[in-house]
């Protein structure tokens, strides 16, 4: 096929985006050989691209493969922050989900497909949700007919027909889409779009997956343009498509009207602090790694992070100033990103498109805290040669959610899922200390402080004083209180609000280190690992909930 790239396009950036898209499409990870076959690039090129992405923290080298790392989500987060839809409309979607006791989503158009940008799901054994950022075919969804009715031109319809003829529907989605009719008839979607234009709503009656039904209504900006669709999703065990429409449509429309008022009344966002020193960082990385680091790829991807809250539209000069890149370098990167469909431009202003979410956001959107923590815990154990664990508060106990053991004849033998009384453990004390004082006092007042060893602290007043000290110092040490001979040191892992959501510890036999040595040698390493976990957690959890276990 002829090369349609503009002459100014940055080739390494094109190749790097191709690799990221393949990693994303492969569920977040692929072997280097698979990336070579899928992209058609030379093995040496793939090696250099992956090495560059690893240096940026966007992928993690995993044996002979590459896996998307949490920091990669900062690209999709730049788009979500710029458009402000999750921030402005997410609370209304959550209230509607609570009112209806059904899952509620917000979707945006992307070519002849849609991408979900917000999810509020209901906790059930059979829950219904989509991954944020997945591209779904418009014809198989409830929002699709609304977007087609609102904005598709004759050329868009022609492109959709050609696309659908070339790629079966089941090959265009990560979900179990039923095969399209053998005769290739496309009139049903055109009819659905026509009805959506007339009725102002649309349904999905098991088009995307057997058993799934949905109703969608448009949400318009002050200019009257459809910016997203509000979708209520259920299962045929609860509703038919028709009963779901009858039940939720009036309330969904009322919610959409409220969302439109919020969009119309929203004050312009104050520009959030933009990342600084990106150009200098890429230069330093190139000097350190040499030919293995593709500076033009790194600089092209940093252009994406120039956008964000209060920076939905940027001029070339603003992009160059934010990133520290030369105008010519920023211009070539923007031209390339526009060619790749990740950026659009109008009247000298550039903005990100939903396609940026296709760069690894979807497979990472359901990353759990243990998955975030384990790579950092592994490196911590490698440095200290003692076991590390992650735990959450569960009633009056702590529950282990992740663990990396060290290889020793005598080691701490604890498995994931193990529970211990919180008061007798370093991690439990860190988590108890992080509670509001009233709640902490209430817990101590009702909990039986059982002695597990002669050293276990069981006096409520003494324990309360210890927890105050832990709160001030930011770490806890338990010495022989859970088991004689066991010494552990723990620090909190905090979410973006600063609240402790888990605790990280290092445990060892008392013969390994004195208390002073623990504070001198282990505590700085422990705090550094917790800071890295928190950094990844804040990226992953910026526009979604991260399961702590």
Short mmCIF file of C-alpha atoms in Angstrom, two decimals:
data_model
loop_
_atom_site.label_atom_id
_atom_site.label_comp_id
_atom_site.label_asym_id
_atom_site.label_seq_id
_atom_site.Cartn_x
_atom_site.Cartn_y
_atom_site.Cartn_z
CA UNK A 1 0.00 0.00 0.00
CA UNK A 2 1.25 3.54 -0.70
CA UNK A 3 2.62 5.51 2.23
CA UNK A 4 0.03 8.21 3.01
CA UNK A 5 2.03 9.85 5.77
CA UNK A 6 2.62 13.60 5.39
CA UNK A 7 6.24 14.47 4.59
CA UNK A 8 6.72 16.08 8.02
CA UNK A 9 5.55 12.97 9.91
CA UNK A 10 7.93 11.58 12.53
CA UNK A 11 8.54 7.96 11.53
CA UNK A 12 9.67 6.73 14.97
CA UNK A 13 6.52 8.19 16.52
CA UNK A 14 4.36 6.36 13.97
CA UNK A 15 6.16 3.11 14.76
CA UNK A 16 5.96 3.65 18.51
CA UNK A 17 2.21 4.27 18.40
CA UNK A 18 1.81 1.12 16.29
CA UNK A 19 3.59 -0.91 18.97
CA UNK A 20 1.47 0.62 21.75
CA UNK A 21 -1.73 -0.16 19.85
CA UNK A 22 -0.68 -3.77 19.39
CA UNK A 23 0.17 -4.13 23.08
CA UNK A 24 -3.22 -2.66 23.94
CA UNK A 25 -5.04 -4.89 21.48
CA UNK A 26 -3.27 -7.95 22.87
CA UNK A 27 -4.75 -7.36 26.31
CA UNK A 28 -1.91 -5.24 27.62
CA UNK A 29 1.02 -7.50 26.84
CA UNK A 30 2.73 -9.22 23.92
CA UNK A 31 5.98 -10.97 23.16
CA UNK A 32 8.54 -9.12 21.08
CA UNK A 33 8.07 -11.69 18.32
CA UNK A 34 4.33 -11.05 18.28
CA UNK A 35 4.96 -7.31 18.03
CA UNK A 36 7.31 -7.88 15.08
CA UNK A 37 4.69 -9.96 13.25
CA UNK A 38 1.79 -7.64 14.04
CA UNK A 39 3.51 -4.37 13.11
CA UNK A 40 5.75 -5.58 10.29
CA UNK A 41 8.68 -3.78 11.90
CA UNK A 42 12.20 -5.17 12.11
CA UNK A 43 13.10 -6.89 15.38
CA UNK A 44 15.83 -4.34 16.04
CA UNK A 45 13.28 -1.53 15.64
CA UNK A 46 10.81 -3.19 18.00
CA UNK A 47 13.61 -3.70 20.54
CA UNK A 48 14.49 0.02 20.45
CA UNK A 49 10.85 1.12 20.61
CA UNK A 50 10.18 -1.11 23.61
CA UNK A 51 13.38 0.04 25.34
CA UNK A 52 12.30 3.66 24.88
CA UNK A 53 8.78 2.99 26.17
CA UNK A 54 10.25 1.14 29.15
CA UNK A 55 12.49 4.12 29.93
CA UNK A 56 9.38 6.33 29.90
CA UNK A 57 7.66 3.96 32.32
CA UNK A 58 4.97 3.16 29.74
CA UNK A 59 5.78 -0.54 29.40
CA UNK A 60 7.45 -3.09 31.61
CA UNK A 61 9.87 -5.62 30.16
CA UNK A 62 8.56 -9.07 31.04
CA UNK A 63 10.97 -11.76 29.95
CA UNK A 64 10.86 -11.74 26.16
CA UNK A 65 7.83 -9.48 26.05
CA UNK A 66 6.45 -6.07 26.89
CA UNK A 67 3.51 -5.34 29.17
CA UNK A 68 1.66 -2.06 29.54
CA UNK A 69 2.63 -0.31 32.79
CA UNK A 70 0.28 1.90 34.85
CA UNK A 71 2.04 5.10 33.86
CA UNK A 72 0.93 4.56 30.26
CA UNK A 73 -2.54 5.67 31.38
CA UNK A 74 -1.29 9.25 31.64
CA UNK A 75 -1.80 9.51 27.86
CA UNK A 76 -5.49 8.61 28.07
CA UNK A 77 -5.83 10.63 31.26
CA UNK A 78 -4.66 13.71 29.34
CA UNK A 79 -7.65 13.30 27.00
CA UNK A 80 -10.13 12.60 29.82
CA UNK A 81 -8.89 15.60 31.80
CA UNK A 82 -9.02 17.87 28.75
CA UNK A 83 -12.63 17.05 27.79
CA UNK A 84 -13.73 17.16 31.47
CA UNK A 85 -16.68 14.82 30.87
CA UNK A 86 -15.86 12.32 33.66
CA UNK A 87 -15.18 15.13 36.14
CA UNK A 88 -18.27 17.19 35.28
CA UNK A 89 -20.81 14.46 34.56
CA UNK A 90 -19.49 11.46 36.49
CA UNK A 91 -21.20 12.43 39.79
CA UNK A 92 -24.57 12.73 38.01
CA UNK A 93 -24.04 9.33 36.40
CA UNK A 94 -23.29 7.83 39.81
CA UNK A 95 -26.46 9.31 41.31
CA UNK A 96 -28.53 7.89 38.44
CA UNK A 97 -26.96 4.45 38.88
CA UNK A 98 -27.82 4.55 42.57
CA UNK A 99 -31.39 5.65 41.81
CA UNK A 100 -32.00 3.00 39.15
CA UNK A 101 -29.82 0.27 40.66
CA UNK A 102 -28.39 -0.30 37.18
CA UNK A 103 -25.01 0.32 35.58
CA UNK A 104 -24.61 3.74 33.93
CA UNK A 105 -22.03 4.76 31.34
CA UNK A 106 -20.89 7.80 29.40
CA UNK A 107 -19.67 7.25 25.83
CA UNK A 108 -18.14 9.46 23.13
CA UNK A 109 -17.95 8.92 19.37
CA UNK A 110 -14.72 7.87 17.71
CA UNK A 111 -15.00 7.51 13.94
CA UNK A 112 -17.51 4.76 13.24
CA UNK A 113 -17.15 3.42 16.75
CA UNK A 114 -17.68 4.56 20.33
CA UNK A 115 -15.53 4.63 23.44
CA UNK A 116 -16.77 4.64 27.02
CA UNK A 117 -15.20 7.37 29.17
CA UNK A 118 -17.00 6.74 32.46
CA UNK A 119 -18.51 3.71 34.20
CA UNK A 120 -20.62 3.41 37.32
CA UNK A 121 -21.32 -0.27 37.88
CA UNK A 122 -23.52 -2.11 40.36
CA UNK A 123 -21.97 -4.77 42.57
CA UNK A 124 -23.58 -8.04 41.57
CA UNK A 125 -22.36 -11.56 40.92
CA UNK A 126 -23.01 -10.87 37.23
CA UNK A 127 -21.96 -7.26 36.82
CA UNK A 128 -22.20 -5.30 33.59
CA UNK A 129 -19.42 -2.96 32.57
CA UNK A 130 -17.07 -2.06 29.75
CA UNK A 131 -13.42 -1.12 29.96
CA UNK A 132 -12.78 2.60 29.73
CA UNK A 133 -11.23 3.29 26.34
CA UNK A 134 -12.24 0.17 24.40
CA UNK A 135 -13.36 0.89 20.83
CA UNK A 136 -16.74 -0.72 20.14
CA UNK A 137 -18.49 -0.79 16.76
CA UNK A 138 -21.26 1.80 16.65
CA UNK A 139 -23.77 -0.64 15.15
CA UNK A 140 -23.53 -2.95 18.17
CA UNK A 141 -24.19 -0.39 20.90
CA UNK A 142 -26.98 1.83 22.22
CA UNK A 143 -25.01 5.12 21.84
CA UNK A 144 -23.91 4.30 18.27
CA UNK A 145 -27.21 5.19 16.49
CA UNK A 146 -27.36 8.47 18.42
CA UNK A 147 -23.90 9.51 17.25
CA UNK A 148 -24.61 8.40 13.68
CA UNK A 149 -27.87 10.36 13.64
CA UNK A 150 -26.27 13.46 15.11
CA UNK A 151 -23.08 13.80 13.17
CA UNK A 152 -22.36 11.31 10.41
CA UNK A 153 -21.92 12.77 6.93
CA UNK A 154 -22.45 10.93 3.66
CA UNK A 155 -18.72 10.22 3.63
CA UNK A 156 -18.89 8.83 7.19
CA UNK A 157 -21.65 6.43 6.19
CA UNK A 158 -19.66 5.32 3.17
CA UNK A 159 -16.60 4.72 5.34
CA UNK A 160 -18.69 2.74 7.83
CA UNK A 161 -20.13 0.49 5.10
CA UNK A 162 -16.65 -0.13 3.69
CA UNK A 163 -15.25 -0.80 7.15
CA UNK A 164 -18.04 -3.19 8.04
CA UNK A 165 -17.71 -5.07 4.78
CA UNK A 166 -13.96 -5.44 5.26
CA UNK A 167 -14.00 -6.47 8.94
CA UNK A 168 -16.69 -8.68 10.50
CA UNK A 169 -18.26 -7.09 13.53
CA UNK A 170 -16.95 -9.76 15.87
CA UNK A 171 -13.40 -8.83 14.90
CA UNK A 172 -13.82 -5.17 15.85
CA UNK A 173 -14.58 -5.51 19.53
CA UNK A 174 -13.06 -7.29 22.54
CA UNK A 175 -16.55 -8.42 23.49
CA UNK A 176 -18.55 -11.41 22.26
CA UNK A 177 -20.40 -9.66 19.45
CA UNK A 178 -22.76 -12.03 17.59
CA UNK A 179 -21.82 -12.60 13.94
CA UNK A 180 -23.44 -10.18 11.51
CA UNK A 181 -26.01 -11.52 9.03
CA UNK A 182 -24.55 -13.62 6.25
CA UNK A 183 -26.12 -11.40 3.59
CA UNK A 184 -24.16 -8.38 4.88
CA UNK A 185 -27.32 -6.29 5.26
CA UNK A 186 -26.57 -2.88 6.81
CA UNK A 187 -30.08 -1.46 6.72
CA UNK A 188 -30.88 -2.38 10.33
CA UNK A 189 -28.30 0.03 11.73
CA UNK A 190 -29.35 2.74 9.31
CA UNK A 191 -32.93 2.23 10.45
CA UNK A 192 -31.87 2.39 14.10
CA UNK A 193 -30.02 5.66 13.42
CA UNK A 194 -33.10 7.09 11.69
CA UNK A 195 -35.29 6.11 14.65
CA UNK A 196 -32.75 7.62 17.07
CA UNK A 197 -32.88 10.90 15.14
CA UNK A 198 -36.69 10.90 15.39
CA UNK A 199 -37.11 9.60 18.96
CA UNK A 200 -34.08 11.07 20.69
CA UNK A 201 -33.09 7.74 22.26
CA UNK A 202 -31.72 4.37 21.20
CA UNK A 203 -31.57 0.81 22.50
CA UNK A 204 -29.14 -2.08 22.30
CA UNK A 205 -31.06 -5.34 22.42
CA UNK A 206 -28.26 -7.89 22.85
CA UNK A 207 -26.24 -6.61 19.89
CA UNK A 208 -22.96 -6.31 21.78
CA UNK A 209 -23.39 -9.45 23.89
CA UNK A 210 -26.15 -11.98 24.50
CA UNK A 211 -28.12 -11.03 27.59
CA UNK A 212 -27.03 -7.38 27.64
CA UNK A 213 -29.59 -4.63 27.02
CA UNK A 214 -29.08 -0.87 27.15
CA UNK A 215 -30.88 2.42 26.60
CA UNK A 216 -28.99 5.59 25.62
CA UNK A 217 -29.90 9.27 25.36
CA UNK A 218 -27.76 12.13 24.02
CA UNK A 219 -26.10 14.82 26.11
CA UNK A 220 -25.58 18.13 24.29
CA UNK A 221 -23.27 21.05 24.90
CA UNK A 222 -24.52 24.68 24.96
CA UNK A 223 -24.17 24.83 21.16
CA UNK A 224 -26.57 21.91 20.77
CA UNK A 225 -23.91 19.44 19.65
CA UNK A 226 -23.99 15.89 21.01
CA UNK A 227 -20.82 15.53 23.10
CA UNK A 228 -21.57 12.20 24.73
CA UNK A 229 -24.29 9.63 25.34
CA UNK A 230 -25.70 8.57 28.68
CA UNK A 231 -26.31 4.83 28.66
CA UNK A 232 -28.14 2.65 31.20
CA UNK A 233 -27.10 -1.01 30.97
CA UNK A 234 -28.90 -4.06 32.34
CA UNK A 235 -29.32 -7.79 31.80
CA UNK A 236 -32.21 -9.77 30.36
CA UNK A 237 -32.61 -11.51 33.72
CA UNK A 238 -33.78 -8.10 35.02
CA UNK A 239 -35.25 -6.42 31.94
CA UNK A 240 -36.11 -6.88 28.32
CA UNK A 241 -34.97 -4.04 26.08
CA UNK A 242 -38.55 -2.74 25.99
CA UNK A 243 -39.10 -2.91 29.77
CA UNK A 244 -35.74 -1.24 30.36
CA UNK A 245 -36.77 1.57 28.02
CA UNK A 246 -40.10 2.02 29.79
CA UNK A 247 -38.47 1.95 33.22
CA UNK A 248 -35.42 4.15 32.75
CA UNK A 249 -36.03 6.44 29.77
CA UNK A 250 -37.82 9.28 31.63
CA UNK A 251 -35.21 9.33 34.39
CA UNK A 252 -32.33 9.00 31.92
CA UNK A 253 -33.67 11.96 29.95
CA UNK A 254 -34.02 14.00 33.14
CA UNK A 255 -30.45 13.11 34.10
CA UNK A 256 -29.20 14.09 30.63
CA UNK A 257 -30.99 17.44 30.92
CA UNK A 258 -29.28 17.99 34.26
CA UNK A 259 -25.94 17.10 32.72
CA UNK A 260 -26.54 19.63 29.95
CA UNK A 261 -27.16 22.31 32.58
CA UNK A 262 -23.90 21.33 34.25
CA UNK A 263 -22.04 21.63 30.96
CA UNK A 264 -23.65 25.01 30.27
CA UNK A 265 -22.94 26.36 33.75
CA UNK A 266 -19.45 24.97 34.22
CA UNK A 267 -16.81 27.61 34.74
CA UNK A 268 -13.72 27.33 32.56
CA UNK A 269 -11.23 25.00 34.17
CA UNK A 270 -8.15 26.58 35.66
CA UNK A 271 -5.14 25.09 33.90
CA UNK A 272 -3.70 22.32 36.02
CA UNK A 273 0.01 22.22 36.49
CA UNK A 274 1.55 20.89 33.30
CA UNK A 275 4.48 18.48 33.37
CA UNK A 276 7.74 20.36 33.11
CA UNK A 277 11.23 19.59 31.89
CA UNK A 278 10.12 16.94 29.41
CA UNK A 279 12.50 18.00 26.67
CA UNK A 280 15.44 18.04 29.08
CA UNK A 281 14.49 14.58 30.37
CA UNK A 282 14.41 13.08 26.89
CA UNK A 283 17.78 14.64 26.08
CA UNK A 284 19.31 13.23 29.27
CA UNK A 285 17.83 9.79 28.54
CA UNK A 286 19.30 9.85 25.04
CA UNK A 287 22.72 10.75 26.41
CA UNK A 288 22.54 7.94 28.94
CA UNK A 289 21.11 5.15 26.75
CA UNK A 290 22.44 6.15 23.34
CA UNK A 291 21.02 4.35 20.31
CA UNK A 292 18.62 2.27 22.44
CA UNK A 293 16.58 5.41 23.25
CA UNK A 294 14.51 6.92 20.41
CA UNK A 295 14.31 10.56 21.42
CA UNK A 296 11.86 11.57 18.69
CA UNK A 297 9.40 8.89 19.87
CA UNK A 298 9.64 10.03 23.49
CA UNK A 299 9.24 13.66 22.54
CA UNK A 300 6.25 12.89 20.35
CA UNK A 301 4.46 11.12 23.20
CA UNK A 302 5.25 13.92 25.65
CA UNK A 303 3.25 16.22 23.37
CA UNK A 304 0.12 14.27 24.37
CA UNK A 305 0.75 15.07 28.04
CA UNK A 306 0.83 18.80 27.25
CA UNK A 307 -2.99 18.64 27.17
CA UNK A 308 -5.12 18.24 30.28
CA UNK A 309 -7.50 20.03 32.61
CA UNK A 310 -7.81 23.65 31.48
CA UNK A 311 -5.76 22.80 28.41
CA UNK A 312 -8.36 21.24 26.09
CA UNK A 313 -7.25 23.33 23.12
CA UNK A 314 -3.65 24.42 22.65
CA UNK A 315 -1.80 26.36 20.01
CA UNK A 316 1.51 25.14 18.66
CA UNK A 317 3.26 27.81 20.75
CA UNK A 318 1.50 26.58 23.92
CA UNK A 319 2.47 22.96 23.24
CA UNK A 320 6.09 23.95 22.67
CA UNK A 321 6.15 26.07 25.83
CA UNK A 322 4.53 23.35 27.98
CA UNK A 323 6.86 20.57 26.86
CA UNK A 324 10.01 22.65 26.38
CA UNK A 325 10.31 21.40 22.82
CA UNK A 326 11.38 23.55 19.90
CA UNK A 327 8.41 24.78 17.85
CA UNK A 328 9.58 22.80 14.83
CA UNK A 329 9.79 19.59 16.89
CA UNK A 330 6.37 20.16 18.47
CA UNK A 331 4.87 20.95 15.07
CA UNK A 332 6.12 17.72 13.51
CA UNK A 333 4.85 15.71 16.48
CA UNK A 334 1.39 17.32 16.23
CA UNK A 335 1.24 16.69 12.47
CA UNK A 336 2.14 13.04 13.10
CA UNK A 337 -0.41 12.63 15.90
CA UNK A 338 -3.06 14.20 13.69
CA UNK A 339 -2.20 11.75 10.91
CA UNK A 340 -2.59 8.91 13.43
CA UNK A 341 -6.00 10.22 14.50
CA UNK A 342 -4.90 11.12 18.03
CA UNK A 343 -5.09 14.89 17.49
CA UNK A 344 -7.43 17.14 15.55
CA UNK A 345 -6.93 20.80 14.64
CA UNK A 346 -9.10 23.80 13.81
CA UNK A 347 -8.24 27.49 13.54
CA UNK A 348 -4.65 26.95 14.71
CA UNK A 349 -5.85 25.12 17.85
CA UNK A 350 -5.08 21.45 18.53
CA UNK A 351 -7.02 19.04 20.74
CA UNK A 352 -6.77 15.36 21.60
CA UNK A 353 -9.26 12.83 20.26
CA UNK A 354 -10.71 9.74 22.00
CA UNK A 355 -8.31 7.63 19.95
CA UNK A 356 -5.61 8.41 22.51
CA UNK A 357 -7.51 6.03 24.81
CA UNK A 358 -6.50 3.23 22.41
CA UNK A 359 -2.90 3.52 23.61
CA UNK A 360 -3.15 1.02 26.44
CA UNK A 361 -5.86 2.69 28.52
CA UNK A 362 -8.46 -0.07 28.26
CA UNK A 363 -6.41 -3.06 29.50
CA UNK A 364 -5.02 -0.95 32.34
CA UNK A 365 -8.38 0.52 33.41
CA UNK A 366 -9.15 -2.48 35.61
CA UNK A 367 -5.73 -2.77 37.21
CA UNK A 368 -5.95 -3.60 40.91
CA UNK A 369 -3.74 -2.22 43.67
CA UNK A 370 -1.95 -5.58 44.16
CA UNK A 371 -1.14 -5.65 40.43
CA UNK A 372 0.23 -2.11 40.69
CA UNK A 373 2.26 -2.94 43.79
CA UNK A 374 3.81 -6.31 42.92
CA UNK A 375 6.55 -5.10 40.51
CA UNK A 376 7.70 -2.49 43.04
CA UNK A 377 7.52 -5.03 45.86
CA UNK A 378 9.64 -7.44 43.83
CA UNK A 379 12.36 -4.82 43.40
CA UNK A 380 12.15 -3.94 47.10
CA UNK A 381 12.67 -7.57 48.08
CA UNK A 382 15.53 -7.80 45.61
CA UNK A 383 17.29 -4.91 47.37
CA UNK A 384 16.59 -5.89 50.99
CA UNK A 385 16.47 -9.71 50.70
CA UNK A 386 13.50 -9.82 53.08
CA UNK A 387 9.83 -10.53 52.35
CA UNK A 388 7.39 -7.71 51.57
CA UNK A 389 3.61 -7.69 51.87
CA UNK A 390 0.62 -5.49 51.08
CA UNK A 391 -2.50 -5.57 53.24
CA UNK A 392 -5.85 -3.80 53.67
CA UNK A 393 -8.03 -3.27 56.71
CA UNK A 394 -10.90 -5.78 56.85
CA UNK A 395 -13.05 -5.33 59.95
CA UNK A 396 -10.79 -5.65 62.98
CA UNK A 397 -8.21 -7.58 60.96
CA UNK A 398 -5.76 -6.95 58.19
CA UNK A 399 -5.99 -9.10 55.09
CA UNK A 400 -2.93 -9.78 52.92
CA UNK A 401 -3.59 -8.89 49.27
CA UNK A 402 -0.11 -9.23 47.78
CA UNK A 403 3.16 -10.75 48.86
CA UNK A 404 6.69 -11.26 47.55
CA UNK A 405 8.72 -13.74 49.58
CA UNK A 406 12.48 -13.90 49.78
CA UNK A 407 14.46 -17.09 49.26
CA UNK A 408 15.76 -18.06 52.69
CA UNK A 409 15.98 -21.25 54.74
CA UNK A 410 14.15 -19.39 57.51
CA UNK A 411 11.59 -16.97 56.09
CA UNK A 412 8.22 -15.49 56.99
CA UNK A 413 5.63 -17.91 55.59
CA UNK A 414 2.38 -16.01 54.96
CA UNK A 415 0.07 -16.35 51.96
CA UNK A 416 -2.28 -13.96 50.19
CA UNK A 417 -5.66 -13.88 51.93
CA UNK A 418 -4.20 -14.49 55.40
CA UNK A 419 -5.83 -12.42 58.16
CA UNK A 420 -4.31 -11.22 61.42
CA UNK A 421 -5.64 -8.95 64.20
CA UNK A 422 -4.82 -5.40 63.16
CA UNK A 423 -3.66 -4.24 66.60
CA UNK A 424 -0.78 -6.73 66.72
CA UNK A 425 0.74 -5.98 63.30
CA UNK A 426 2.76 -3.14 61.82
CA UNK A 427 0.46 -2.88 58.80
CA UNK A 428 -2.63 -2.89 60.99
CA UNK A 429 -1.27 -0.06 63.09
CA UNK A 430 -0.47 2.02 60.01
CA UNK A 431 -4.03 1.54 58.75
CA UNK A 432 -5.65 2.16 62.15
CA UNK A 433 -3.55 5.32 62.57
CA UNK A 434 -4.85 6.58 59.24
CA UNK A 435 -8.49 6.47 60.37
CA UNK A 436 -10.27 9.60 61.61
CA UNK A 437 -9.69 9.94 65.36
CA UNK A 438 -13.33 9.31 66.27
CA UNK A 439 -13.47 6.12 64.23
CA UNK A 440 -10.11 5.00 65.60
CA UNK A 441 -11.30 5.52 69.19
CA UNK A 442 -14.56 3.68 68.47
CA UNK A 443 -12.67 0.68 67.10
CA UNK A 444 -10.32 0.51 70.06
CA UNK A 445 -13.29 0.73 72.41
CA UNK A 446 -15.12 -2.24 70.94
CA UNK A 447 -12.24 -4.49 69.85
CA UNK A 448 -10.91 -7.20 72.13
CA UNK A 449 -7.14 -6.66 72.10
CA UNK A 450 -6.08 -10.26 72.34
CA UNK A 451 -2.51 -11.12 73.35
CA UNK A 452 -0.85 -13.28 70.70
CA UNK A 453 2.56 -13.29 72.40
CA UNK A 454 3.85 -11.98 75.75
CA UNK A 455 4.87 -8.82 73.85
CA UNK A 456 1.47 -7.98 72.29
CA UNK A 457 0.20 -4.58 73.33
CA UNK A 458 -3.31 -5.05 74.76
CA UNK A 459 -3.97 -1.89 76.79
CA UNK A 460 -6.30 0.41 74.77
CA UNK A 461 -4.78 3.61 76.17
CA UNK A 462 -1.23 2.50 75.37
CA UNK A 463 -2.24 1.38 71.90
CA UNK A 464 -4.01 4.70 71.29
CA UNK A 465 -0.79 6.53 72.19
CA UNK A 466 1.20 4.27 69.85
CA UNK A 467 -1.24 4.98 67.01
CA UNK A 468 -0.89 8.72 67.57
CA UNK A 469 2.87 8.31 67.24
CA UNK A 470 2.46 6.21 64.07
CA UNK A 471 0.20 8.91 62.62
CA UNK A 472 2.86 11.56 63.30
CA UNK A 473 5.86 9.55 62.09
CA UNK A 474 4.25 7.77 59.13
CA UNK A 475 5.51 4.28 59.95
CA UNK A 476 4.90 1.48 62.45
CA UNK A 477 7.13 -1.22 63.87
CA UNK A 478 5.84 -4.41 65.48
CA UNK A 479 8.45 -6.39 67.39
CA UNK A 480 7.46 -9.91 68.38
CA UNK A 481 3.83 -8.95 68.94
CA UNK A 482 2.30 -11.17 66.26
CA UNK A 483 4.81 -13.98 66.69
CA UNK A 484 7.91 -14.15 68.80
CA UNK A 485 11.04 -13.56 66.74
CA UNK A 486 9.13 -11.72 63.98
CA UNK A 487 9.95 -8.06 63.39
CA UNK A 488 8.12 -5.98 60.78
CA UNK A 489 8.11 -2.38 59.63
CA UNK A 490 5.22 -0.84 57.67
CA UNK A 491 4.27 2.40 55.91
CA UNK A 492 0.96 3.52 54.40
CA UNK A 493 0.04 3.52 50.72
CA UNK A 494 -2.18 6.54 50.08
CA UNK A 495 -4.68 7.33 47.33
CA UNK A 496 -4.91 10.66 45.52
CA UNK A 497 -6.84 12.19 48.45
CA UNK A 498 -4.09 11.27 50.89
CA UNK A 499 -6.13 8.58 52.65
CA UNK A 500 -4.34 5.28 53.41
CA UNK A 501 -5.86 2.51 51.28
CA UNK A 502 -3.30 -0.17 52.09
CA UNK A 503 -0.11 -0.77 54.03
CA UNK A 504 3.24 -2.04 52.79
CA UNK A 505 5.64 -3.86 55.08
CA UNK A 506 8.93 -5.70 55.24
CA UNK A 507 9.12 -8.58 57.72
CA UNK A 508 12.09 -10.56 58.98
CA UNK A 509 13.45 -12.61 61.86
CA UNK A 510 14.84 -10.48 64.66
CA UNK A 511 18.30 -11.93 64.04
CA UNK A 512 18.42 -10.23 60.65
CA UNK A 513 18.45 -6.59 61.80
CA UNK A 514 18.23 -4.61 65.01
CA UNK A 515 15.42 -2.10 65.40
CA UNK A 516 17.91 0.70 64.72
CA UNK A 517 19.10 -1.05 61.57
CA UNK A 518 15.51 -1.46 60.41
CA UNK A 519 14.88 2.26 60.74
CA UNK A 520 18.20 3.12 59.12
CA UNK A 521 18.29 0.58 56.26
CA UNK A 522 14.74 -0.62 55.63
CA UNK A 523 12.55 2.43 56.26
CA UNK A 524 13.97 4.63 53.45
CA UNK A 525 13.64 1.75 50.95
CA UNK A 526 10.14 1.00 52.16
CA UNK A 527 9.05 4.62 51.81
CA UNK A 528 10.57 4.85 48.33
CA UNK A 529 8.68 1.73 47.19
CA UNK A 530 5.43 3.04 48.68
CA UNK A 531 5.94 6.35 46.84
CA UNK A 532 6.34 4.50 43.52
CA UNK A 533 3.19 2.46 44.19
CA UNK A 534 1.30 5.65 45.06
CA UNK A 535 2.50 7.36 41.88
CA UNK A 536 1.13 4.52 39.74
CA UNK A 537 -2.04 4.33 41.83
CA UNK A 538 -2.75 8.01 41.28
CA UNK A 539 -2.42 7.61 37.51
CA UNK A 540 -4.63 4.51 37.34
CA UNK A 541 -7.18 5.86 39.80
CA UNK A 542 -7.51 9.37 38.41
CA UNK A 543 -10.70 8.61 36.47
CA UNK A 544 -11.74 5.28 37.92
CA UNK A 545 -11.86 3.20 41.06
CA UNK A 546 -8.96 0.89 41.80
CA UNK A 547 -9.80 -2.26 43.70
CA UNK A 548 -7.61 -2.54 46.80
CA UNK A 549 -7.63 -6.33 46.63
#
